[in-house]
PDB file of C-alpha atoms in Angstrom:
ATOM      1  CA  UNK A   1     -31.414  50.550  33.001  1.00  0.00           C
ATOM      2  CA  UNK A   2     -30.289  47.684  34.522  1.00  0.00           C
ATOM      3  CA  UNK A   3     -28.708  44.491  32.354  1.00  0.00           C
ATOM      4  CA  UNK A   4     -30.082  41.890  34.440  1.00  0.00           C
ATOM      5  CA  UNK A   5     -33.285  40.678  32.550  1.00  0.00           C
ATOM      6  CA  UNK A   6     -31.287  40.451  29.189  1.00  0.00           C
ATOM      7  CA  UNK A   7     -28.737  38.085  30.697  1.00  0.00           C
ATOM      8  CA  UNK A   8     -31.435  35.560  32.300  1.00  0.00           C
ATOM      9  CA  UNK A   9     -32.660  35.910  28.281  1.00  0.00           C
ATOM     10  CA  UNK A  10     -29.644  34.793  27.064  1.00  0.00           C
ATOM     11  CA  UNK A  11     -28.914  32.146  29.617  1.00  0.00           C
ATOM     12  CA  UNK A  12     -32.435  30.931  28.359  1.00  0.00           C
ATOM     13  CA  UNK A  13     -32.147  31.451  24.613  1.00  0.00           C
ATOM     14  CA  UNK A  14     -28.689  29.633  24.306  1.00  0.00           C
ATOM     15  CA  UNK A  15     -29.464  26.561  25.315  1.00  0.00           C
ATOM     16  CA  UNK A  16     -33.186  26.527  23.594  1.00  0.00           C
ATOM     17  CA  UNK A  17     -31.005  27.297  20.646  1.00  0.00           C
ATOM     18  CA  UNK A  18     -28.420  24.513  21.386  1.00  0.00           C
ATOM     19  CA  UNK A  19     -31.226  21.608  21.525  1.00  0.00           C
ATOM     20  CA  UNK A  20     -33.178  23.111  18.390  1.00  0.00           C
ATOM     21  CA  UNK A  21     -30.108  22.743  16.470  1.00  0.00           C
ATOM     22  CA  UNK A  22     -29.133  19.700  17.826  1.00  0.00           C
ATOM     23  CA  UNK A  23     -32.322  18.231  17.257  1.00  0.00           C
ATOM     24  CA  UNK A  24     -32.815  19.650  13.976  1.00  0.00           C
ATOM     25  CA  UNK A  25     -29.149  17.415  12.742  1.00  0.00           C
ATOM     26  CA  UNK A  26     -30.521  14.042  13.763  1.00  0.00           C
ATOM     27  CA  UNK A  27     -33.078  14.410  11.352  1.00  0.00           C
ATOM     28  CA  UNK A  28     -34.731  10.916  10.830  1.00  0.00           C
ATOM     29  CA  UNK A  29     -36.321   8.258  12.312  1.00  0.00           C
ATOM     30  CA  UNK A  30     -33.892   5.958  14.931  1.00  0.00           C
ATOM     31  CA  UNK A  31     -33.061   2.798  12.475  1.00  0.00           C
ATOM     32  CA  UNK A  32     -33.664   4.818   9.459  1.00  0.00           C
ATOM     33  CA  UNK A  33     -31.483   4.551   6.387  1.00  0.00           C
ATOM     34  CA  UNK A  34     -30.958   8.014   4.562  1.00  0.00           C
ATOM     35  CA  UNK A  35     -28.953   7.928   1.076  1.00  0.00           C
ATOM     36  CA  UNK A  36     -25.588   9.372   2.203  1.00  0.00           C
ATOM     37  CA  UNK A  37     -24.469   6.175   4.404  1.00  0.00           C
ATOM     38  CA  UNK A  38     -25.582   3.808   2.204  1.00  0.00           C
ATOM     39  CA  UNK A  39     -22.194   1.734   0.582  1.00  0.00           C
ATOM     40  CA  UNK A  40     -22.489   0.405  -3.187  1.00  0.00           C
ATOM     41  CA  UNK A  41     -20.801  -2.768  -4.120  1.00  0.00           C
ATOM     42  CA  UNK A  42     -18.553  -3.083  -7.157  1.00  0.00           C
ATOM     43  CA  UNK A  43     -17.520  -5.733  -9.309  1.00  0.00           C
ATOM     44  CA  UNK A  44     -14.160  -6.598  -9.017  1.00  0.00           C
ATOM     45  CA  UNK A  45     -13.081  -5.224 -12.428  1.00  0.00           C
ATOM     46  CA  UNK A  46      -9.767  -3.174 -12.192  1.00  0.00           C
ATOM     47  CA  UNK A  47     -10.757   0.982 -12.756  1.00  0.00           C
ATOM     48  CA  UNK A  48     -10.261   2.720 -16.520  1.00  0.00           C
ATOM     49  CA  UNK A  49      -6.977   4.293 -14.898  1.00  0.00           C
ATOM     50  CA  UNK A  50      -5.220   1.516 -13.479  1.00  0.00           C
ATOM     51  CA  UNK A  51      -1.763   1.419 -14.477  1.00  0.00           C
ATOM     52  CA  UNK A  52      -0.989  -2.218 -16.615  1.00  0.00           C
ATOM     53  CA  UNK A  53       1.825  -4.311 -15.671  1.00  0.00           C
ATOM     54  CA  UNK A  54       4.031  -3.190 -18.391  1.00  0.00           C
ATOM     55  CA  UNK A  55       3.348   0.543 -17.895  1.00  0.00           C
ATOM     56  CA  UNK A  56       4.482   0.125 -14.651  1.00  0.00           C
ATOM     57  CA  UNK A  57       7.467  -2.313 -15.243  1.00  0.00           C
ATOM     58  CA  UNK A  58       8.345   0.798 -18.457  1.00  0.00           C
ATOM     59  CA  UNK A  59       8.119   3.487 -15.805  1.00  0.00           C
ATOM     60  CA  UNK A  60      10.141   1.824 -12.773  1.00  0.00           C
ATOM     61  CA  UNK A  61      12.925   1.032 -15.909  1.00  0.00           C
ATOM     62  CA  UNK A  62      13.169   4.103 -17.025  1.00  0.00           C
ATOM     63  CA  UNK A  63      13.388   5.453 -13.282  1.00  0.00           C
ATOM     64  CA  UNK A  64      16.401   2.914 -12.434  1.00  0.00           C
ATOM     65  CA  UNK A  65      17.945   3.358 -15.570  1.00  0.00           C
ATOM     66  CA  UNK A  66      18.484   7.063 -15.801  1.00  0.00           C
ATOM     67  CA  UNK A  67      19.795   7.176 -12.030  1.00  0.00           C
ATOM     68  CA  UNK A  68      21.931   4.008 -13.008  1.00  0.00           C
ATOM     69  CA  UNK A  69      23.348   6.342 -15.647  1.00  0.00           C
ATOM     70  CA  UNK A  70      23.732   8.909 -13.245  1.00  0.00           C
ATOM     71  CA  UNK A  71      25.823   6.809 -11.266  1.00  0.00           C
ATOM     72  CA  UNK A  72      23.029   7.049  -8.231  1.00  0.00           C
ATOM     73  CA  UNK A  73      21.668   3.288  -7.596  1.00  0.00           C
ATOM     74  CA  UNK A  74      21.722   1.556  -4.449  1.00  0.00           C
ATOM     75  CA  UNK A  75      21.780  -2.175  -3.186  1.00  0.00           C
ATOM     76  CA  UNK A  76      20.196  -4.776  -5.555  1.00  0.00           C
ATOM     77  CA  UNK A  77      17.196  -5.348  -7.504  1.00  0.00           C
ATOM     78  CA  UNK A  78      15.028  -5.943  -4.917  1.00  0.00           C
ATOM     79  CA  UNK A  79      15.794  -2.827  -3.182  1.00  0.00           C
ATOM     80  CA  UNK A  80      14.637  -1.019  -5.990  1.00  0.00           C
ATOM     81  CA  UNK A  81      11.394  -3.106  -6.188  1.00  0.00           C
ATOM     82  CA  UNK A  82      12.575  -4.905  -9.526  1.00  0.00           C
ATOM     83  CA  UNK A  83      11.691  -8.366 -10.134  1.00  0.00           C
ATOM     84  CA  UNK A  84      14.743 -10.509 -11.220  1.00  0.00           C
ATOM     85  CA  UNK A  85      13.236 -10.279 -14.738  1.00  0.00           C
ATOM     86  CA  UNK A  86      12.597  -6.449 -14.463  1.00  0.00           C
ATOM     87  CA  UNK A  87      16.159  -6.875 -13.259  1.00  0.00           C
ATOM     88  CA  UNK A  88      17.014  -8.341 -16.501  1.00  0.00           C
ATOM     89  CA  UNK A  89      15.659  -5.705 -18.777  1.00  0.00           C
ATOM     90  CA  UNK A  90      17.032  -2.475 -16.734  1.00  0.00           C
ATOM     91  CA  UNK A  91      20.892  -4.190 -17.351  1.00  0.00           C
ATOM     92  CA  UNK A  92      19.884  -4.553 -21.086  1.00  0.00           C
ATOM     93  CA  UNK A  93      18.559  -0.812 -21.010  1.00  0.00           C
ATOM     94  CA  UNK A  94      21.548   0.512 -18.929  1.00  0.00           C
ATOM     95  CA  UNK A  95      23.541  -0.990 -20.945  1.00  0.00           C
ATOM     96  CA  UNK A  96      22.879   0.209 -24.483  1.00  0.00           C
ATOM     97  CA  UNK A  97      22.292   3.744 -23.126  1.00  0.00           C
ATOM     98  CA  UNK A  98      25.343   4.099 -21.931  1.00  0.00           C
ATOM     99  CA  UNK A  99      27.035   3.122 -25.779  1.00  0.00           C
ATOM    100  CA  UNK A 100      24.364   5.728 -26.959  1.00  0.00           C
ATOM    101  CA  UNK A 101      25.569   8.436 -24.329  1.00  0.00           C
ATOM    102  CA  UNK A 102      29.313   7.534 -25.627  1.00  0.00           C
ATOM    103  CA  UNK A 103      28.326   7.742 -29.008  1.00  0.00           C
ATOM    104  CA  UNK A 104      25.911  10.398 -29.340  1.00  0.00           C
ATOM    105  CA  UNK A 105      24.656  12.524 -26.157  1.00  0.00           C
ATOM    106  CA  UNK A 106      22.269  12.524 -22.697  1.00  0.00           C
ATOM    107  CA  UNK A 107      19.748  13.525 -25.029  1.00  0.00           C
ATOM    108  CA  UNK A 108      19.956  10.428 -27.799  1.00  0.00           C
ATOM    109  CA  UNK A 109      20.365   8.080 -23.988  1.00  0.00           C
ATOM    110  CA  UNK A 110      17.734   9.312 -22.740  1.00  0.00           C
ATOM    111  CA  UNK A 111      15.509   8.709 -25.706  1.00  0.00           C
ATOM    112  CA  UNK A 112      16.696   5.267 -26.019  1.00  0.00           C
ATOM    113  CA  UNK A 113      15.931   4.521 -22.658  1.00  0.00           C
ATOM    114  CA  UNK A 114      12.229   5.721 -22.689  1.00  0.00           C
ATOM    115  CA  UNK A 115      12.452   3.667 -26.229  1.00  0.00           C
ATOM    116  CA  UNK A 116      14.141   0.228 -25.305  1.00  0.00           C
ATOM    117  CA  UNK A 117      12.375   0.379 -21.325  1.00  0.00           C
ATOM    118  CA  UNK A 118       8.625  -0.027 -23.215  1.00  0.00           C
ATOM    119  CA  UNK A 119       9.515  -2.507 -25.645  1.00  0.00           C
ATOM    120  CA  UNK A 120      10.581  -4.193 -23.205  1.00  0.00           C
ATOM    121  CA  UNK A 121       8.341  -3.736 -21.110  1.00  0.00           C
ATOM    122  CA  UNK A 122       5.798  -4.871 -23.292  1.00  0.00           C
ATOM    123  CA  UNK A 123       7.706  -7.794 -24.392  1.00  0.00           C
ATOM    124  CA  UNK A 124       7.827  -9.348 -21.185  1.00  0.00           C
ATOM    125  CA  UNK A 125       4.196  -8.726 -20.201  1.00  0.00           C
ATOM    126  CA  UNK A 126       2.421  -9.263 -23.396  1.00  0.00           C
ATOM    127  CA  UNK A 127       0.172 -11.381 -21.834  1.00  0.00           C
ATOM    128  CA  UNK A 128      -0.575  -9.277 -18.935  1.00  0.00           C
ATOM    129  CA  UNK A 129       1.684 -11.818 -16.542  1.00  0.00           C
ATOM    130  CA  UNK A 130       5.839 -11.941 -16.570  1.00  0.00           C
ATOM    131  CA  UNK A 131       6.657 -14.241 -19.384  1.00  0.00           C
ATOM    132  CA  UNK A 132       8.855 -16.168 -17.374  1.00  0.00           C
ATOM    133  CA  UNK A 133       6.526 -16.972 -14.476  1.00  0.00           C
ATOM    134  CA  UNK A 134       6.078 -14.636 -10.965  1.00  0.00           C
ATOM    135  CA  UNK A 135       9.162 -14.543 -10.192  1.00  0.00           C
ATOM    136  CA  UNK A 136      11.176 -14.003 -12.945  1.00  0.00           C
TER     137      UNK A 136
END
């Protein structure tokens, strides 16, 4: 039995197959719009989950405060992405968890921090802007 006749098949059927399937994925019309590419617009209202000012000001103190405690900080507020208000409220933070450390323990500091960092926090954005203007 010779193999000669099911390989000129094969050569035939695989490319049949090729433009079937390719032909098959282009599906509509040339110009036509289907569902899947089509964008929506939004309003420009900021999402559910989008972090306020304040939560983020709380969270960035409380990160710069517990490695200022740790004695691992690095060049100034800017390099930490602080405002010089944000600035402001991480030396206040630092500073009284460092007398709680000294009088209690890490775990009162550490407390205080997460305590202190979101009043704060919330103090200084109240209104949703820094109190004392953009750059402070």
């Amino acid at each position: 039995m010779t193999t000669g006749g099911a390989r000129r098949k094969g050569a035939l059927l695989g490319p049949a197959l090729l433009a079937v399937a390719l032909t098959a994925g282009c599906g509509g019309q040339p110009g036509a719009r289907d569902g899947a590419s089509e964008t929506r617009t939004s309003t420009n209202s900021p999402s559910p989950s989008a972090t306020s000012p304040a939560q983020l000001c709380t969270r960035l103190i409380g990160y710069w405060s517990r490695r200022a405690l740790s004695g691992d900080t690095y060049g100034d507020y800017q390099s930490m992405g602080l405002s010089d208000g944000q600035y402001e409220i991480l030396r206040q933070v630092v500073d009284a968890a460092r007398a709680e450390r000294g009088h209690a323990d890490a775990t009162a500091a550490d407390r205080l921090i997460d305590r202190r960092a979101r009043e704060l926090c919330e103090e200084r954005y109240r209104n949703g802007e820094p109190t004392g203007g953009p750059w402070g």
